[in-house]
Short mmCIF file of C-alpha atoms in Angstrom, two decimals:
data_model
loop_
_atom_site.label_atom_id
_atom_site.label_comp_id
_atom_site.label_asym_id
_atom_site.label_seq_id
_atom_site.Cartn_x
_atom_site.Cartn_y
_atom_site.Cartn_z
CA UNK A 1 -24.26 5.26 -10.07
CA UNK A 2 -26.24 5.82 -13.41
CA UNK A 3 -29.96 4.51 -13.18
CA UNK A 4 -28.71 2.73 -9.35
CA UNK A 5 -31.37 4.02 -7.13
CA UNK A 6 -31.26 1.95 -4.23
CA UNK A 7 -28.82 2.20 -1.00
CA UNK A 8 -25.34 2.11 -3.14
CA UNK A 9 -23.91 0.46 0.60
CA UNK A 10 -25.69 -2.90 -0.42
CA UNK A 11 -23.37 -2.66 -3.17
CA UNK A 12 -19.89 -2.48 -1.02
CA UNK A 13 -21.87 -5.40 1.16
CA UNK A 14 -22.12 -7.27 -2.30
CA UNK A 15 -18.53 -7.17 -3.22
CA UNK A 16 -17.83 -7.81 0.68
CA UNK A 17 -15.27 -4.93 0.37
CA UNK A 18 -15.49 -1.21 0.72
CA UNK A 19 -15.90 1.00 -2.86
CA UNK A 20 -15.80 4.15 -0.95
CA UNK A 21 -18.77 5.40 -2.57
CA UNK A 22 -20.31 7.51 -0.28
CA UNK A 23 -17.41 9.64 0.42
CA UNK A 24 -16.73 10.48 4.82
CA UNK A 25 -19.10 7.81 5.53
CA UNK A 26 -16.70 5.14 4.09
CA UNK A 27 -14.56 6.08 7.05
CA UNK A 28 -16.63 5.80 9.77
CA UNK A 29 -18.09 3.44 12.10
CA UNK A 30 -21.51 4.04 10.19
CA UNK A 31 -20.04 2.18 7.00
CA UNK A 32 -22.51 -0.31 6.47
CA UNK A 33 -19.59 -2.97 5.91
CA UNK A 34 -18.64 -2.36 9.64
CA UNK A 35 -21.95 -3.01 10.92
CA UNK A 36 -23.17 -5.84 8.60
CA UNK A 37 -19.81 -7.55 6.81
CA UNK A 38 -22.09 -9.65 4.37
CA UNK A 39 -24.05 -9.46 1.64
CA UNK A 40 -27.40 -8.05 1.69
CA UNK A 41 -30.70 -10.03 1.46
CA UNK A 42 -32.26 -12.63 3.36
CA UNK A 43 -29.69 -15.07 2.96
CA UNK A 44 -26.77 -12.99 2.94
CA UNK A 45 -24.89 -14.26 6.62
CA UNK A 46 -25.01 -17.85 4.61
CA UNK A 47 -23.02 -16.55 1.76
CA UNK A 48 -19.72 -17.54 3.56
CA UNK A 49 -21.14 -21.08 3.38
CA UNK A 50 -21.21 -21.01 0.23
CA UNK A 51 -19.33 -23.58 -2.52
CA UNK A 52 -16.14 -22.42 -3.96
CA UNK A 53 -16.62 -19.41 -6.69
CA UNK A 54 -15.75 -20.47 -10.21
CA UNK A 55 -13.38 -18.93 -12.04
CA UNK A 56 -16.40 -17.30 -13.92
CA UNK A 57 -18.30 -15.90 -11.00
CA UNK A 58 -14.49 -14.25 -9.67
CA UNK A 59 -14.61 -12.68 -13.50
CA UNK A 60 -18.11 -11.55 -12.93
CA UNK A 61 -17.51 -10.27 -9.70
CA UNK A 62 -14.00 -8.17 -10.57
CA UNK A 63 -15.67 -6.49 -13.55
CA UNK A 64 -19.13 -5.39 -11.72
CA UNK A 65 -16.67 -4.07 -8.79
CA UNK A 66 -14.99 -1.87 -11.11
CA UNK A 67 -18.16 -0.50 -12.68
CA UNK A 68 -19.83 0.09 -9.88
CA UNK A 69 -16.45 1.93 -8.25
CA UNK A 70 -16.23 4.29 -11.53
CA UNK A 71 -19.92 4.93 -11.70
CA UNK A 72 -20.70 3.19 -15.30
CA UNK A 73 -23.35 0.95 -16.92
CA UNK A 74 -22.75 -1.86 -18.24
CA UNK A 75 -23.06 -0.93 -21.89
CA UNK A 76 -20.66 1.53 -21.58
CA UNK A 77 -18.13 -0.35 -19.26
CA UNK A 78 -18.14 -2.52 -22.34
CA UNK A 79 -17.62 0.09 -24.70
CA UNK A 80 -14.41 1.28 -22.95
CA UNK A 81 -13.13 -2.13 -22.97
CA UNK A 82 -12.68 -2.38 -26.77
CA UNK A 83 -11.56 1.17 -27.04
CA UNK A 84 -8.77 0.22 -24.44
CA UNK A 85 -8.30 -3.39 -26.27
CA UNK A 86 -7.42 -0.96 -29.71
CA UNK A 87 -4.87 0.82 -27.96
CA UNK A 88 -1.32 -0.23 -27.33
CA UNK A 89 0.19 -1.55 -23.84
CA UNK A 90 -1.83 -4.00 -21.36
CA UNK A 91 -5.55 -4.02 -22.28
CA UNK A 92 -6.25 -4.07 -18.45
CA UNK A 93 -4.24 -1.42 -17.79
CA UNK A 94 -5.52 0.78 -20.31
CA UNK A 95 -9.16 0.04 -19.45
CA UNK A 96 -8.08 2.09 -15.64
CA UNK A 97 -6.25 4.84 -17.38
CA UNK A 98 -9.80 5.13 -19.65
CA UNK A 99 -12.14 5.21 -16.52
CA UNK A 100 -9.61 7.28 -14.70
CA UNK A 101 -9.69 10.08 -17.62
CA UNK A 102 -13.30 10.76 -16.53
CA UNK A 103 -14.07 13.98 -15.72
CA UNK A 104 -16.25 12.92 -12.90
CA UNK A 105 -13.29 11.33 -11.42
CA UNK A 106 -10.94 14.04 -12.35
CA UNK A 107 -13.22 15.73 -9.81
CA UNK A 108 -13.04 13.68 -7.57
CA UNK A 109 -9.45 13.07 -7.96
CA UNK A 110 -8.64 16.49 -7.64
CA UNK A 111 -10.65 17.06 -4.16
CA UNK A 112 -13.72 18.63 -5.34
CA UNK A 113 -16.28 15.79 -3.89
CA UNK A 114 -15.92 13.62 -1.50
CA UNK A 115 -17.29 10.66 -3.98
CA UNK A 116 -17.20 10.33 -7.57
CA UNK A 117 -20.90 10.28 -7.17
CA UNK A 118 -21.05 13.02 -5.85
CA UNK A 119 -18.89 14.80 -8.58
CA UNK A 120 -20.82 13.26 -10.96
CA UNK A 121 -23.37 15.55 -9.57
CA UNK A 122 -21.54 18.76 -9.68
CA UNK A 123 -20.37 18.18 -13.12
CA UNK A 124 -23.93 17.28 -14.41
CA UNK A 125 -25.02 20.79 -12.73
CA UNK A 126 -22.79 22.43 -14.58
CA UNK A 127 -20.05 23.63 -11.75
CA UNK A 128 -17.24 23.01 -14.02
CA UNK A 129 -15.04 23.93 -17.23
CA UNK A 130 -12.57 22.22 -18.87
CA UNK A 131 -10.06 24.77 -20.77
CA UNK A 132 -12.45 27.56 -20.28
CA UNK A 133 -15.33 26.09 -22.03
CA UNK A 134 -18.54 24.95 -19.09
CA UNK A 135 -18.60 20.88 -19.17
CA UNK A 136 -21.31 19.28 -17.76
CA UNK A 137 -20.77 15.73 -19.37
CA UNK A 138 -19.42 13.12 -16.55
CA UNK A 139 -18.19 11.06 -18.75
CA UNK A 140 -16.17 13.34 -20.57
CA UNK A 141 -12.51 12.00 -21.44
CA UNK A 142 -9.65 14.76 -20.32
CA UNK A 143 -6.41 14.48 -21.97
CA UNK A 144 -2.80 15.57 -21.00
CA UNK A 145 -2.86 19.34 -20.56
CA UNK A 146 -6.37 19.97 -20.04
CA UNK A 147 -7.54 22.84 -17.33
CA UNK A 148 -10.38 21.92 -14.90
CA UNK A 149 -11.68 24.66 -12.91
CA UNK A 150 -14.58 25.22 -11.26
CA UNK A 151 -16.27 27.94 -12.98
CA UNK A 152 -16.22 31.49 -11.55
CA UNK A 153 -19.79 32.06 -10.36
CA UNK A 154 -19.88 28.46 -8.90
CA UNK A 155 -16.78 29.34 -6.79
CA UNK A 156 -19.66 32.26 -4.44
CA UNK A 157 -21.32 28.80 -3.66
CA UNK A 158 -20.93 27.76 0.10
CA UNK A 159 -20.25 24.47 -0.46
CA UNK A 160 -17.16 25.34 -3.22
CA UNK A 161 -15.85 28.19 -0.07
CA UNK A 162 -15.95 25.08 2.30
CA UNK A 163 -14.10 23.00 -0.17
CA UNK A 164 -11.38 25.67 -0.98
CA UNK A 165 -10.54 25.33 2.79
CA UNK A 166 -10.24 21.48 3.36
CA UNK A 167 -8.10 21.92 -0.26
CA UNK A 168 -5.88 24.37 1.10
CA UNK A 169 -5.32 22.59 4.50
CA UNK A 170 -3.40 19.95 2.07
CA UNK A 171 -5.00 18.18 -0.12
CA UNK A 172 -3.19 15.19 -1.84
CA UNK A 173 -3.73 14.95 -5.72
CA UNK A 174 -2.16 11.79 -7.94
CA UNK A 175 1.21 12.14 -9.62
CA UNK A 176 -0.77 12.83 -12.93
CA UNK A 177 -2.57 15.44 -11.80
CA UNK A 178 -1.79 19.08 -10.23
CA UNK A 179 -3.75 20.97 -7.92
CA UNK A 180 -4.22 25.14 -7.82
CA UNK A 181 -5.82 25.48 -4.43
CA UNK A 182 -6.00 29.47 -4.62
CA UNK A 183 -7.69 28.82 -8.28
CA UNK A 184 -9.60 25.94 -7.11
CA UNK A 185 -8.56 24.40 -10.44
CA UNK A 186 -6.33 21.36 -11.53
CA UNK A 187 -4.82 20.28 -14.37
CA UNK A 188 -3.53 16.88 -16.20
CA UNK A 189 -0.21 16.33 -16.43
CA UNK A 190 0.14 13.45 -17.48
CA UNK A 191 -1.70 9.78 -18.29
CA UNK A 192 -2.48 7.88 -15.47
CA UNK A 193 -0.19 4.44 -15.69
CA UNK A 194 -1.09 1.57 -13.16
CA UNK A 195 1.10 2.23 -10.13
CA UNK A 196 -1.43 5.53 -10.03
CA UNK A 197 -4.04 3.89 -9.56
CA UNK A 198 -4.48 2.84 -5.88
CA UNK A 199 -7.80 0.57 -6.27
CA UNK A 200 -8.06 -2.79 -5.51
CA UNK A 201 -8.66 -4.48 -8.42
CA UNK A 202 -7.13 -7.12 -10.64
CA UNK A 203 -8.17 -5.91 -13.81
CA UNK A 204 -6.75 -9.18 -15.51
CA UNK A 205 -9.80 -10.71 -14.15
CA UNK A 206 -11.63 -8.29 -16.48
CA UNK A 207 -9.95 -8.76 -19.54
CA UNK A 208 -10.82 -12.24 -18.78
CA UNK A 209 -14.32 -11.99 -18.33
CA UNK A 210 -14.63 -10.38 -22.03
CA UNK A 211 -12.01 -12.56 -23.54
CA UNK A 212 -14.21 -16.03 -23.03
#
């Protein structure tokens, strides 16, 4: 995540729910929310003790989950949210659709990492175009009928050849999005509406939290 350096499993811990941010590992028995299903720090197996949250500290709470599932900083996070309060629809809503039209998500969307971290890495290394033109800005906004591919010379890499493989043994893509295993490219189809989006979050919460 951004400038997050530290173990990003203290954050799942924090939010006392997996995020999924470190890809396979989410999946296993070594997911640090198996082992340890409370927050971290010295006083973390009190936390269920705790008083009731306020209706604040659930806002809180909703809107630092979603950041730190996308990958974004706070000044930005808040920068998407009045871009998605000017458009039309469900502010909420919208603020999803923004964060899913990422292109380090697209990535990561379309099978190409394992975690949107992790795609956020490829992209910044310059793996990846976007209508035939290199990309290497994660935060870059696709829009219907845009082209990601991972660029020719990229595609030699061991690590792409081992991802063509688990692509072609049937990967599963979202309805706005279609996959080109042979290519290893994808494009967008169409905008990503709610019912897309299967992450657990009640972005009402978030609207919320910038509303007071």
């Amino acid at each position: 995540m951004a400038n997050y350096t530290d173990a990003v499993c203290k954050l799942c811990r924090r939010e006392g729910q997996k995020l999924f941010l470190k890809g396979e590992r989410c999946l296993s028995p070594k997911c640090a929310i198996e082992r340890r299903p409370y927050p971290p720090g010295e006083h973390g197996k009190k936390a269920t003790f705790r008083r009731k949250v306020s209706d604040y500290g659930m806002q809180l709470r909703e809107k630092q989950k979603a950041r730190r599932i996308y990958g974004v900083m706070e000044k930005q996070f808040r920068r998407y949210f009045r871009e998605a309060s000017r458009r039309k629809g469900l502010t909420g809503a919208t603020l999803l659709t923004i964060l899913e039209s990422r292109l380090d998500n697209v990535v990561y969307r379309l099978g190409f990492a394992d975690s949107r971290s992790q795609a956020r890495q490829l992209v910044r290394h310059g793996h990846f175009e976007v209508n035939g033109r290199k990309t290497d800005i994660p935060s870059y906004l696709v829009s219907v009928g845009d082209v990601i591919s991972v660029r020719a010379n990229s595609q030699n890499n061991a690590y792409f050849k081992e991802r063509a493989q688990i692509i072609q043994n049937g990967a599963k893509v979202p309805a706005w999005l279609s996959l080109n295993p042979m290519t290893l490219s994808g494009s967008v189809v169409g905008e990503p509406s709610r019912e897309d989006i299967e992450i657990p979050l009640n972005e009402q919460l978030i609207v919320e939290y910038y509303s007071r």
